[in-house]
mmCIF file of C-alpha atoms in Angstrom:
data_model
loop_
_atom_site.group_PDB
_atom_site.id
_atom_site.type_symbol
_atom_site.label_atom_id
_atom_site.label_comp_id
_atom_site.label_asym_id
_atom_site.label_seq_id
_atom_site.Cartn_x
_atom_site.Cartn_y
_atom_site.Cartn_z
ATOM 1 C CA MET S 86 0.000 0.000 0.000
ATOM 2 C CA SER S 87 1.440 3.389 -0.926
ATOM 3 C CA GLU S 88 2.193 5.550 2.149
ATOM 4 C CA GLU S 89 1.983 8.766 0.163
ATOM 5 C CA ARG S 90 -1.544 8.697 -1.091
ATOM 6 C CA PHE S 91 -4.643 6.557 -1.495
ATOM 7 C CA TRP S 92 -7.887 7.112 -3.342
ATOM 8 C CA THR S 93 -10.412 9.427 -1.764
ATOM 9 C CA THR S 94 -14.135 8.744 -1.748
ATOM 10 C CA ASP S 95 -14.678 11.863 -3.865
ATOM 11 C CA GLU S 96 -12.302 10.569 -6.508
ATOM 12 C CA TYR S 97 -14.091 7.241 -6.544
ATOM 13 C CA ALA S 98 -17.497 8.901 -6.805
ATOM 14 C CA SER S 99 -16.247 10.906 -9.787
ATOM 15 C CA THR S 100 -15.557 7.660 -11.645
ATOM 16 C CA ALA S 101 -19.195 6.512 -11.367
ATOM 17 C CA LYS S 102 -20.582 7.402 -14.769
ATOM 18 C CA PHE S 103 -24.278 7.567 -14.119
ATOM 19 C CA ALA S 104 -26.835 10.301 -13.566
ATOM 20 C CA VAL S 105 -29.998 9.890 -11.552
ATOM 21 C CA GLN S 106 -33.031 12.093 -11.906
ATOM 22 C CA ASP S 107 -35.477 12.201 -9.003
ATOM 23 C CA GLY S 108 -38.063 9.492 -9.448
ATOM 24 C CA ALA S 109 -36.509 8.244 -12.686
ATOM 25 C CA MET S 110 -34.489 5.315 -11.334
ATOM 26 C CA THR S 111 -35.909 1.799 -11.275
ATOM 27 C CA MET S 112 -35.030 -0.987 -8.847
ATOM 28 C CA ARG S 113 -33.334 -2.858 -11.684
ATOM 29 C CA GLN S 114 -31.055 0.112 -12.300
ATOM 30 C CA ALA S 115 -30.367 0.526 -8.584
ATOM 31 C CA GLY S 116 -29.480 -3.147 -8.382
ATOM 32 C CA ARG S 117 -27.047 -3.046 -11.321
ATOM 33 C CA ILE S 118 -25.344 0.277 -10.790
ATOM 34 C CA PHE S 119 -21.859 -1.262 -10.504
ATOM 35 C CA ARG S 120 -22.150 -3.761 -13.353
ATOM 36 C CA LEU S 121 -19.527 -3.341 -16.058
ATOM 37 C CA ASP S 122 -20.016 -3.926 -19.767
ATOM 38 C CA PRO S 123 -18.033 -5.738 -20.972
ATOM 39 C CA ALA S 124 -17.541 -7.864 -17.885
ATOM 40 C CA PRO S 125 -14.111 -7.606 -16.225
ATOM 41 C CA PRO S 126 -11.472 -10.340 -16.441
ATOM 42 C CA LYS S 127 -12.382 -13.378 -14.370
ATOM 43 C CA ALA S 128 -10.587 -14.238 -11.142
ATOM 44 C CA GLU S 129 -10.690 -17.464 -9.162
ATOM 45 C CA ASP S 130 -11.809 -15.502 -6.104
ATOM 46 C CA ILE S 131 -13.173 -11.961 -5.970
ATOM 47 C CA ASN S 132 -10.745 -11.271 -3.132
ATOM 48 C CA ASP S 133 -7.992 -11.463 -5.769
ATOM 49 C CA TYR S 134 -9.302 -8.167 -7.175
ATOM 50 C CA ILE S 135 -8.903 -6.554 -3.754
ATOM 51 C CA VAL S 136 -5.383 -7.895 -3.365
ATOM 52 C CA SER S 137 -4.459 -6.471 -6.764
ATOM 53 C CA ALA S 138 -6.075 -3.133 -5.905
ATOM 54 C CA VAL S 139 -3.996 -2.886 -2.733
ATOM 55 C CA ARG S 140 -0.706 -4.033 -4.225
ATOM 56 C CA GLU S 141 -0.963 -1.941 -7.379
ATOM 57 C CA ASN S 142 -2.837 0.976 -5.815
ATOM 58 C CA ASP S 143 -5.260 0.818 -8.730
ATOM 59 C CA LEU S 144 -8.945 1.543 -8.243
ATOM 60 C CA THR S 145 -9.822 -0.326 -11.443
ATOM 61 C CA TYR S 146 -9.564 -3.624 -9.575
ATOM 62 C CA PHE S 147 -12.049 -2.368 -6.992
ATOM 63 C CA THR S 148 -14.571 -1.727 -9.769
ATOM 64 C CA TYR S 149 -13.989 -5.323 -10.920
ATOM 65 C CA PHE S 150 -14.658 -6.455 -7.360
ATOM 66 C CA LEU S 151 -17.914 -4.456 -7.196
ATOM 67 C CA HIS S 152 -19.099 -5.945 -10.486
ATOM 68 C CA HIS S 153 -19.042 -9.444 -8.963
ATOM 69 C CA TYR S 154 -19.951 -8.484 -5.393
ATOM 70 C CA GLU S 155 -23.008 -6.388 -6.263
ATOM 71 C CA PRO S 156 -25.595 -9.244 -6.160
ATOM 72 C CA ARG S 157 -24.476 -10.109 -2.632
ATOM 73 C CA LEU S 158 -24.399 -6.442 -1.672
ATOM 74 C CA ASN S 159 -27.957 -6.042 -2.961
ATOM 75 C CA LYS S 160 -29.017 -9.004 -0.866
ATOM 76 C CA ARG S 161 -27.442 -7.658 2.299
ATOM 77 C CA VAL S 162 -29.020 -4.212 1.886
ATOM 78 C CA TYR S 163 -32.360 -5.778 0.985
ATOM 79 C CA ARG S 164 -32.349 -7.994 4.077
ATOM 80 C CA PHE S 165 -31.390 -5.070 6.303
ATOM 81 C CA LEU S 166 -34.243 -2.924 4.982
ATOM 82 C CA LEU S 167 -36.626 -5.853 5.337
ATOM 83 C CA THR S 168 -35.562 -6.373 8.947
ATOM 84 C CA GLU S 169 -36.026 -2.692 9.709
ATOM 85 C CA GLY S 170 -39.502 -2.593 8.199
ATOM 86 C CA ILE S 171 -38.450 -0.075 5.543
ATOM 87 C CA ASP S 172 -39.774 0.091 1.978
ATOM 88 C CA ARG S 173 -37.105 -1.935 0.196
ATOM 89 C CA TYR S 174 -38.497 -1.178 -3.255
ATOM 90 C CA GLU S 175 -37.664 2.527 -3.187
ATOM 91 C CA PRO S 176 -34.754 2.772 -5.651
ATOM 92 C CA LEU S 177 -33.113 5.973 -4.403
ATOM 93 C CA ARG S 178 -33.149 4.896 -0.761
ATOM 94 C CA PHE S 179 -31.846 1.449 -1.755
ATOM 95 C CA LEU S 180 -29.042 3.131 -3.698
ATOM 96 C CA ASP S 181 -28.194 5.434 -0.772
ATOM 97 C CA TYR S 182 -27.625 2.433 1.451
ATOM 98 C CA LYS S 183 -25.519 0.702 -1.206
ATOM 99 C CA LEU S 184 -23.319 3.746 -1.762
ATOM 100 C CA SER S 185 -22.788 4.120 1.996
ATOM 101 C CA VAL S 186 -21.534 0.540 2.112
ATOM 102 C CA VAL S 187 -19.232 1.086 -0.871
ATOM 103 C CA LEU S 188 -17.722 4.196 0.710
ATOM 104 C CA VAL S 189 -17.017 2.388 3.966
ATOM 105 C CA MET S 190 -15.428 -0.477 2.011
ATOM 106 C CA LEU S 191 -13.110 2.062 0.391
ATOM 107 C CA GLU S 192 -12.129 3.268 3.834
ATOM 108 C CA CYS S 193 -11.496 -0.334 4.920
ATOM 109 C CA LEU S 194 -9.380 -0.862 1.818
ATOM 110 C CA GLN S 195 -6.857 1.678 3.072
ATOM 111 C CA ASN S 196 -6.092 -0.436 6.137
ATOM 112 C CA TYR S 197 -6.583 -3.898 4.683
ATOM 113 C CA ALA S 198 -3.520 -6.143 4.846
ATOM 114 C CA PRO S 199 -3.893 -9.251 2.630
ATOM 115 C CA ASN S 200 -0.968 -10.978 4.329
ATOM 116 C CA LYS S 201 -2.882 -11.126 7.624
ATOM 117 C CA GLY S 202 -4.903 -14.101 6.326
ATOM 118 C CA ALA S 203 -8.508 -12.814 6.388
ATOM 119 C CA ASP S 204 -10.250 -12.062 3.116
ATOM 120 C CA PHE S 205 -11.476 -8.523 2.565
ATOM 121 C CA LEU S 206 -15.185 -9.162 3.108
ATOM 122 C CA THR S 207 -14.515 -10.884 6.422
ATOM 123 C CA TYR S 208 -12.371 -7.922 7.485
ATOM 124 C CA ALA S 209 -14.973 -5.369 6.339
ATOM 125 C CA HIS S 210 -18.059 -7.235 7.612
ATOM 126 C CA TYR S 211 -18.301 -5.307 10.899
ATOM 127 C CA PHE S 212 -17.794 -1.925 9.215
ATOM 128 C CA ILE S 213 -20.403 -2.705 6.553
ATOM 129 C CA GLY S 214 -22.900 -3.451 9.302
ATOM 130 C CA ASN S 215 -22.064 -0.140 10.951
ATOM 131 C CA ALA S 216 -22.580 1.691 7.657
ATOM 132 C CA LEU S 217 -26.083 0.240 7.286
ATOM 133 C CA LEU S 218 -26.915 1.076 10.892
ATOM 134 C CA ASP S 219 -25.645 4.625 10.451
ATOM 135 C CA CYS S 220 -27.930 5.106 7.452
ATOM 136 C CA ARG S 221 -30.801 3.817 9.550
ATOM 137 C CA ARG S 222 -29.824 6.096 12.436
ATOM 138 C CA GLN S 223 -30.168 9.145 10.218
ATOM 139 C CA GLU S 224 -33.690 8.095 9.219
ATOM 140 C CA GLU S 225 -34.976 7.540 12.755
ATOM 141 C CA ALA S 226 -37.791 9.696 14.095
ATOM 142 C CA GLY S 227 -35.481 11.216 16.712
ATOM 143 C CA SER S 228 -31.800 12.042 16.756
ATOM 144 C CA PHE S 229 -28.778 10.332 18.250
ATOM 145 C CA LYS S 230 -25.458 11.921 19.079
ATOM 146 C CA SER S 231 -23.442 9.119 17.539
ATOM 147 C CA LEU S 232 -23.623 5.651 16.046
ATOM 148 C CA ASP S 233 -22.407 4.211 19.350
ATOM 149 C CA GLU S 234 -25.331 5.810 21.171
ATOM 150 C CA TYR S 235 -27.727 4.490 18.548
ATOM 151 C CA LYS S 236 -26.314 0.954 18.827
ATOM 152 C CA ALA S 237 -26.566 1.141 22.606
ATOM 153 C CA ALA S 238 -30.241 2.137 22.377
ATOM 154 C CA ARG S 239 -30.937 -0.722 19.971
ATOM 155 C CA GLY S 240 -29.041 -3.116 22.207
ATOM 156 C CA ILE S 241 -31.034 -2.386 25.338
ATOM 157 C CA ALA S 242 -34.267 -2.390 23.318
ATOM 158 C CA TRP S 243 -33.421 -5.865 22.020
ATOM 159 C CA LEU S 244 -32.596 -7.018 25.556
ATOM 160 C CA TYR S 245 -35.888 -5.711 26.883
ATOM 161 C CA ASN S 246 -37.819 -7.300 24.048
ATOM 162 C CA ASN S 247 -36.302 -10.744 24.524
ATOM 163 C CA SER S 248 -35.496 -11.106 28.219
ATOM 164 C CA GLY S 249 -39.050 -11.079 29.581
ATOM 165 C CA LYS S 250 -37.756 -9.023 32.505
ATOM 166 C CA SER S 251 -39.107 -5.798 33.951
ATOM 167 C CA GLU S 252 -37.721 -2.408 32.967
ATOM 168 C CA LYS S 253 -35.762 -2.122 36.203
ATOM 169 C CA GLU S 254 -34.235 -5.592 35.794
ATOM 170 C CA VAL S 255 -33.278 -4.911 32.168
ATOM 171 C CA ILE S 256 -31.585 -1.641 33.094
ATOM 172 C CA ALA S 257 -29.609 -3.366 35.846
ATOM 173 C CA GLN S 258 -28.581 -6.250 33.574
ATOM 174 C CA TYR S 259 -27.541 -3.954 30.717
ATOM 175 C CA ALA S 260 -25.521 -1.742 33.071
ATOM 176 C CA ASP S 261 -23.717 -4.799 34.414
ATOM 177 C CA GLU S 262 -23.003 -6.297 30.972
ATOM 178 C CA GLN S 263 -21.814 -3.026 29.422
ATOM 179 C CA SER S 264 -20.010 -1.688 32.530
ATOM 180 C CA CYS S 265 -21.988 1.532 32.598
ATOM 181 C CA THR S 266 -24.151 3.184 35.251
ATOM 182 C CA GLU S 267 -27.826 2.358 35.575
ATOM 183 C CA GLU S 268 -28.572 6.026 34.868
ATOM 184 C CA THR S 269 -26.834 5.708 31.485
ATOM 185 C CA ALA S 270 -28.650 2.461 30.727
ATOM 186 C CA ALA S 271 -31.972 4.095 31.601
ATOM 187 C CA GLU S 272 -31.176 6.965 29.216
ATOM 188 C CA TYR S 273 -30.525 4.486 26.404
ATOM 189 C CA LEU S 274 -33.839 2.751 27.079
ATOM 190 C CA THR S 275 -35.630 6.098 27.032
ATOM 191 C CA LEU S 276 -33.994 6.988 23.723
ATOM 192 C CA ALA S 277 -35.071 3.646 22.284
ATOM 193 C CA ARG S 278 -38.683 4.320 23.255
ATOM 194 C CA GLN S 279 -38.748 7.836 21.883
ATOM 195 C CA ASN S 280 -36.890 7.390 18.639
ATOM 196 C CA ARG S 281 -37.881 4.105 17.066
ATOM 197 C CA SER S 282 -39.704 4.896 13.856
ATOM 198 C CA ARG S 283 -41.238 1.407 13.777
ATOM 199 C CA VAL S 284 -44.148 0.382 16.024
ATOM 200 C CA PRO S 285 -42.988 1.152 19.594
ATOM 201 C CA PHE S 286 -41.695 -1.903 21.405
ATOM 202 C CA TYR S 287 -43.020 -0.674 24.754
ATOM 203 C CA CYS S 288 -46.175 1.045 25.852
ATOM 204 C CA THR S 289 -48.350 1.119 28.949
ATOM 205 C CA MET S 290 -51.921 0.102 29.551
ATOM 206 C CA GLN S 291 -54.307 2.649 31.003
ATOM 207 C CA ASP S 292 -56.836 1.849 33.701
ATOM 208 C CA ASP S 293 -60.436 3.045 33.742
ATOM 209 C CA ASP S 294 -59.439 6.438 35.143
ATOM 210 C CA GLY S 295 -56.948 7.060 32.377
ATOM 211 C CA GLU S 296 -53.934 6.511 34.619
ATOM 212 C CA GLU S 297 -51.038 4.448 33.343
ATOM 213 C CA THR S 298 -50.655 1.124 35.118
ATOM 214 C CA GLY S 299 -47.128 0.494 33.846
ATOM 215 C CA GLU S 300 -48.086 -2.900 32.516
ATOM 216 C CA ASP S 301 -46.154 -3.965 29.433
ATOM 217 C CA VAL S 302 -48.559 -4.972 26.685
ATOM 218 C CA THR S 303 -46.378 -5.147 23.593
ATOM 219 C CA ARG S 304 -43.510 -7.547 24.104
ATOM 220 C CA ASP S 305 -42.484 -9.082 20.789
ATOM 221 C CA ASP S 306 -41.678 -12.713 21.570
ATOM 222 C CA SER S 307 -41.241 -13.514 17.875
ATOM 223 C CA TRP S 308 -37.714 -12.064 18.030
ATOM 224 C CA ASN S 309 -36.358 -14.811 20.286
ATOM 225 C CA TYR S 310 -34.131 -16.191 17.553
ATOM 226 C CA ALA S 311 -32.237 -18.602 19.814
ATOM 227 C CA ASP S 312 -35.399 -20.531 20.621
ATOM 228 C CA ILE S 313 -36.717 -20.431 17.064
ATOM 229 C CA LEU S 314 -33.596 -21.355 15.114
ATOM 230 C CA TRP S 315 -31.448 -23.222 17.591
ATOM 231 C CA ASN S 316 -34.139 -24.863 19.730
ATOM 232 C CA GLY S 317 -32.950 -23.486 23.035
ATOM 233 C CA ILE S 318 -29.163 -23.677 22.636
ATOM 234 C CA ARG S 319 -27.551 -20.700 24.357
ATOM 235 C CA ALA S 320 -27.662 -17.667 22.084
ATOM 236 C CA ASP S 321 -24.247 -16.434 23.231
ATOM 237 C CA ALA S 322 -22.615 -19.681 22.138
ATOM 238 C CA VAL S 323 -24.360 -19.540 18.755
ATOM 239 C CA ARG S 324 -23.253 -15.935 18.271
ATOM 240 C CA ALA S 325 -19.632 -16.800 19.098
ATOM 241 C CA ALA S 326 -19.676 -19.821 16.770
ATOM 242 C CA PHE S 327 -21.263 -17.781 13.976
ATOM 243 C CA ASP S 328 -18.583 -15.084 14.306
ATOM 244 C CA LYS S 329 -15.894 -17.699 13.623
ATOM 245 C CA LEU S 330 -17.268 -18.262 10.116
ATOM 246 C CA ASP S 331 -16.048 -16.134 7.235
ATOM 247 C CA TYR S 332 -18.287 -13.649 5.450
ATOM 248 C CA MET S 333 -19.540 -15.991 2.731
ATOM 249 C CA GLU S 334 -20.299 -18.735 5.252
ATOM 250 C CA GLN S 335 -22.224 -16.300 7.436
ATOM 251 C CA ASP S 336 -24.197 -15.096 4.430
ATOM 252 C CA PHE S 337 -25.099 -18.677 3.483
ATOM 253 C CA ILE S 338 -26.431 -19.392 6.985
ATOM 254 C CA GLU S 339 -28.499 -16.192 7.083
ATOM 255 C CA MET S 340 -29.906 -16.618 3.584
ATOM 256 C CA ARG S 341 -30.845 -20.265 3.943
ATOM 257 C CA ASN S 342 -32.347 -19.892 7.440
ATOM 258 C CA ALA S 343 -34.084 -16.503 6.906
ATOM 259 C CA ILE S 344 -32.334 -14.958 9.887
ATOM 260 C CA CYS S 345 -30.334 -11.811 10.566
ATOM 261 C CA MET S 346 -27.647 -12.589 13.126
ATOM 262 C CA THR S 347 -26.918 -8.870 13.520
ATOM 263 C CA CYS S 348 -30.260 -8.026 15.108
ATOM 264 C CA GLY S 349 -31.683 -11.493 15.738
ATOM 265 C CA ARG S 350 -34.724 -11.082 13.502
ATOM 266 C CA VAL S 351 -36.150 -14.362 12.189
ATOM 267 C CA GLY S 352 -38.133 -14.109 8.973
ATOM 268 C CA SER S 353 -40.825 -16.376 7.645
ATOM 269 C CA TRP S 354 -39.593 -19.815 6.562
ATOM 270 C CA ASP S 355 -41.024 -18.993 3.141
ATOM 271 C CA GLU S 356 -38.466 -16.170 2.858
ATOM 272 C CA ARG S 357 -35.433 -18.425 3.044
ATOM 273 C CA ALA S 358 -33.313 -18.593 -0.084
ATOM 274 C CA SER S 359 -33.531 -21.714 -2.257
ATOM 275 C CA PHE S 360 -30.348 -23.533 -3.227
ATOM 276 C CA GLU S 361 -31.082 -22.516 -6.798
ATOM 277 C CA LYS S 362 -31.007 -18.860 -5.786
ATOM 278 C CA ILE S 363 -27.863 -19.327 -3.713
ATOM 279 C CA ALA S 364 -26.209 -21.059 -6.670
ATOM 280 C CA THR S 365 -27.095 -18.110 -8.918
ATOM 281 C CA ASP S 366 -25.935 -15.442 -6.463
ATOM 282 C CA TYR S 367 -22.639 -17.173 -5.729
ATOM 283 C CA GLU S 368 -22.024 -18.436 -9.257
ATOM 284 C CA TYR S 369 -22.101 -22.159 -8.510
ATOM 285 C CA THR S 370 -22.412 -24.319 -11.608
ATOM 286 C CA THR S 371 -25.187 -26.450 -10.098
ATOM 287 C CA THR S 372 -27.801 -26.294 -7.362
ATOM 288 C CA GLY S 373 -26.244 -29.422 -5.889
ATOM 289 C CA GLY S 374 -22.942 -27.587 -5.531
ATOM 290 C CA ALA S 375 -24.587 -24.829 -3.503
ATOM 291 C CA GLU S 376 -26.344 -27.381 -1.290
ATOM 292 C CA LYS S 377 -23.097 -29.273 -0.700
ATOM 293 C CA ALA S 378 -21.321 -26.031 0.229
ATOM 294 C CA TYR S 379 -24.112 -25.104 2.635
ATOM 295 C CA LYS S 380 -23.951 -28.484 4.375
ATOM 296 C CA LYS S 381 -20.205 -28.076 4.866
ATOM 297 C CA ILE S 382 -20.818 -24.692 6.481
ATOM 298 C CA VAL S 383 -23.448 -26.156 8.798
ATOM 299 C CA ASP S 384 -20.982 -28.888 9.771
ATOM 300 C CA LYS S 385 -18.362 -26.232 10.503
ATOM 301 C CA LEU S 386 -20.789 -24.232 12.654
ATOM 302 C CA THR S 387 -21.795 -27.424 14.454
ATOM 303 C CA ALA S 388 -18.138 -28.207 15.159
ATOM 304 C CA HIS S 389 -17.690 -24.794 16.789
ATOM 305 C CA LEU S 390 -20.719 -25.443 19.016
ATOM 306 C CA VAL S 391 -19.357 -28.863 19.927
ATOM 307 C CA ASP S 392 -16.057 -27.234 20.894
ATOM 308 C CA ALA S 393 -18.009 -24.787 23.069
ATOM 309 C CA GLY S 394 -19.437 -27.719 25.006
ATOM 310 C CA VAL S 395 -23.134 -26.938 24.474
ATOM 311 C CA LEU S 396 -23.779 -29.309 21.606
ATOM 312 C CA GLY S 397 -23.091 -32.981 21.104
ATOM 313 C CA VAL S 398 -22.937 -34.772 17.754
ATOM 314 C CA VAL S 399 -23.525 -38.410 16.913
ATOM 315 C CA GLU S 400 -21.829 -39.543 13.700
ATOM 316 C CA LEU S 401 -23.217 -42.660 12.008
ATOM 317 C CA LYS S 402 -21.802 -44.878 9.236
ATOM 318 C CA GLN S 403 -23.817 -47.728 7.737
ATOM 319 C CA ILE S 404 -21.759 -50.943 7.684
ATOM 320 C CA GLU S 405 -24.428 -53.511 6.858
ATOM 321 C CA ARG S 406 -27.916 -53.622 5.316
ATOM 322 C CA ASN S 407 -30.125 -56.664 4.721
ATOM 323 C CA LYS S 408 -33.200 -55.951 2.618
ATOM 324 C CA LYS S 409 -34.678 -59.434 3.073
ATOM 325 C CA ILE S 410 -35.101 -59.142 6.826
ATOM 326 C CA ALA S 411 -35.191 -55.300 7.016
ATOM 327 C CA ALA S 412 -32.115 -55.069 9.203
ATOM 328 C CA ALA S 413 -29.141 -52.725 9.264
ATOM 329 C CA ALA S 414 -26.022 -52.056 11.296
ATOM 330 C CA TYR S 415 -24.321 -48.738 11.959
ATOM 331 C CA GLN S 416 -21.087 -47.659 13.549
ATOM 332 C CA TYR S 417 -21.540 -44.602 15.705
ATOM 333 C CA LYS S 418 -19.257 -42.101 17.348
ATOM 334 C CA ALA S 419 -19.944 -39.665 20.177
ATOM 335 C CA ALA S 420 -18.504 -36.246 19.328
ATOM 336 C CA HIS S 421 -18.231 -33.648 22.070
ATOM 337 C CA ARG S 422 -15.434 -31.676 23.650
ATOM 338 C CA PHE S 423 -14.401 -34.653 25.778
ATOM 339 C CA ALA S 424 -14.057 -36.858 22.696
ATOM 340 C CA ASN S 425 -11.294 -36.797 20.106
ATOM 341 C CA ASP S 426 -10.499 -38.112 16.644
ATOM 342 C CA ASP S 427 -8.766 -41.194 18.035
ATOM 343 C CA ASP S 428 -11.848 -42.473 19.879
ATOM 344 C CA GLU S 429 -13.166 -45.859 18.780
ATOM 345 C CA TRP S 430 -16.522 -46.223 17.071
ATOM 346 C CA GLY S 431 -19.385 -48.094 18.661
ATOM 347 C CA GLU S 432 -21.850 -50.367 16.860
ATOM 348 C CA ILE S 433 -25.654 -50.519 16.827
ATOM 349 C CA ARG S 434 -27.799 -53.126 15.053
ATOM 350 C CA PHE S 435 -31.354 -52.336 13.965
ATOM 351 C CA ASP S 436 -34.299 -54.673 13.352
ATOM 352 C CA PHE S 437 -36.844 -52.623 11.411
ATOM 353 C CA SER S 438 -39.383 -55.442 11.186
ATOM 354 C CA ASN S 439 -39.792 -55.284 14.976
ATOM 355 C CA GLY S 440 -38.753 -51.652 15.432
ATOM 356 C CA THR S 441 -35.945 -52.559 17.847
ATOM 357 C CA ALA S 442 -32.236 -51.862 18.184
ATOM 358 C CA GLU S 443 -29.295 -53.307 20.134
ATOM 359 C CA THR S 444 -26.096 -51.534 21.117
ATOM 360 C CA VAL S 445 -23.410 -54.129 20.393
ATOM 361 C CA LYS S 446 -20.513 -51.911 21.382
ATOM 362 C CA LEU S 447 -20.361 -48.524 23.106
ATOM 363 C CA ALA S 448 -18.351 -45.781 21.431
ATOM 364 C CA ASP S 449 -15.529 -44.127 23.348
ATOM 365 C CA GLY S 450 -16.816 -40.991 25.005
ATOM 366 C CA ASP S 451 -20.362 -42.323 25.423
ATOM 367 C CA PHE S 452 -21.596 -42.530 28.978
ATOM 368 C CA CYS S 453 -21.236 -46.171 30.012
ATOM 369 C CA LYS S 454 -24.277 -46.301 32.322
ATOM 370 C CA SER S 455 -26.816 -44.407 30.252
ATOM 371 C CA LYS S 456 -25.544 -44.758 26.669
ATOM 372 C CA VAL S 457 -26.613 -41.182 25.941
ATOM 373 C CA PHE S 458 -25.346 -40.939 22.370
ATOM 374 C CA ALA S 459 -26.379 -44.480 21.453
ATOM 375 C CA GLU S 460 -29.921 -43.656 22.537
ATOM 376 C CA VAL S 461 -29.878 -40.487 20.417
ATOM 377 C CA ALA S 462 -28.753 -42.516 17.395
ATOM 378 C CA ILE S 463 -31.361 -45.225 17.944
ATOM 379 C CA ARG S 464 -34.246 -42.764 18.282
ATOM 380 C CA ARG S 465 -33.269 -40.990 15.069
ATOM 381 C CA ILE S 466 -32.576 -44.042 12.889
ATOM 382 C CA LEU S 467 -35.816 -45.793 13.870
ATOM 383 C CA GLN S 468 -37.725 -42.718 12.659
ATOM 384 C CA ILE S 469 -36.370 -43.172 9.119
ATOM 385 C CA PRO S 470 -38.123 -45.562 6.702
ATOM 386 C CA PHE S 471 -35.917 -48.569 5.934
ATOM 387 C CA LYS S 472 -35.810 -47.769 2.191
ATOM 388 C CA GLU S 473 -34.497 -44.269 2.948
ATOM 389 C CA LEU S 474 -31.720 -45.188 5.367
ATOM 390 C CA PRO S 475 -28.647 -42.984 4.726
ATOM 391 C CA LYS S 476 -25.151 -44.382 4.443
ATOM 392 C CA LYS S 477 -23.850 -41.574 6.641
ATOM 393 C CA LEU S 478 -25.657 -39.315 9.087
ATOM 394 C CA THR S 479 -24.714 -36.635 11.593
ATOM 395 C CA ILE S 480 -27.162 -35.970 14.418
ATOM 396 C CA PRO S 481 -26.737 -32.883 16.630
ATOM 397 C CA CYS S 482 -28.115 -33.055 20.167
ATOM 398 C CA LYS S 483 -28.196 -30.666 23.095
ATOM 399 C CA LEU S 484 -25.432 -32.074 25.239
ATOM 400 C CA GLU S 485 -26.414 -30.485 28.566
ATOM 401 C CA MET S 486 -30.054 -31.520 28.080
ATOM 402 C CA GLU S 487 -29.023 -35.125 27.420
ATOM 403 C CA ARG S 488 -26.826 -35.189 30.517
ATOM 404 C CA MET S 489 -29.652 -33.934 32.734
ATOM 405 C CA ARG S 490 -32.080 -36.379 31.209
ATOM 406 C CA TYR S 491 -29.907 -39.380 31.947
ATOM 407 C CA GLY S 492 -28.473 -38.112 35.224
ATOM 408 C CA VAL S 493 -24.821 -38.100 34.188
#
């Protein structure tokens, strides 16, 4: 990177050869504003464009990067607007958010060091999120002194919405978690009430005399994303595991599961992206390729949760199958933070004609008295029709729940 000079945002903006008249832009135009014709030279990875831009101090490579990144950028802005309840079909607003993200990426480019190991989008992910939030901050009904103040107000609002605790308890918890005074926490909660442009998350019920009772009547339980997506696994562990994924992996998880891990909003299951759409957006040659990539990402996320000690995994491999008598045998392995790659596999034999199973050998790491992981494997396999038995299967289970259930 040249120490003398780098591109300024004004210089970059001057290279954008388009003119927009009020009301004249369409969503198609807003969504293709960075597309180049003819298309730029292909690279094996779009991060290669960024590396070239940094090493050669040439903005042309950044325009190549934007050409390929724009569909994903559109998706991220679209999902953010959807989460915030904003009209996502307003072209000029959509473009404003996109340009804010591009400008912050240019700022990140000045400090990006390719030799540190992280790709550019992983490095810029946090700053991109801040850029979107800052755009939202400027549209709020009230005003905030800074982005940090705005994020603090959103944070305590989210905590209040999802904790089920009283206002006083939420203020005390937030103050303790953020190492601030309760007076400061109370100010943030007040700001959140006054300045949210969406439907207020808190209001009070009035009694017959018109006096406020202080009773909360508008808690939004639908935002409890830990319970909805992860079936009760601790949200902090999921957040930490998610943060260990790179940008593309995080995007896959959010798209496929209709969830925003930034704010915790869970969308309708109908809103989740199909593998066909993911394949198109990420330029996979087949839908199967996108599905295979997604499954690898899920396995990686699962491994992080196993390492955190809140999730167990049972791995199964079919070693025998007899169609005549509807029987099968599987090797199984208990994967959790007390297990390792050298542990021996156990064996379970299934009789589908009678709906029974026998644990022939316990896997290392299984609990010898209760056979926790063997029981998990048996329950799952017996639910599958014999004709559909998989050759390999990975079954996640809530490790702490299984321990309590079996008293180990």
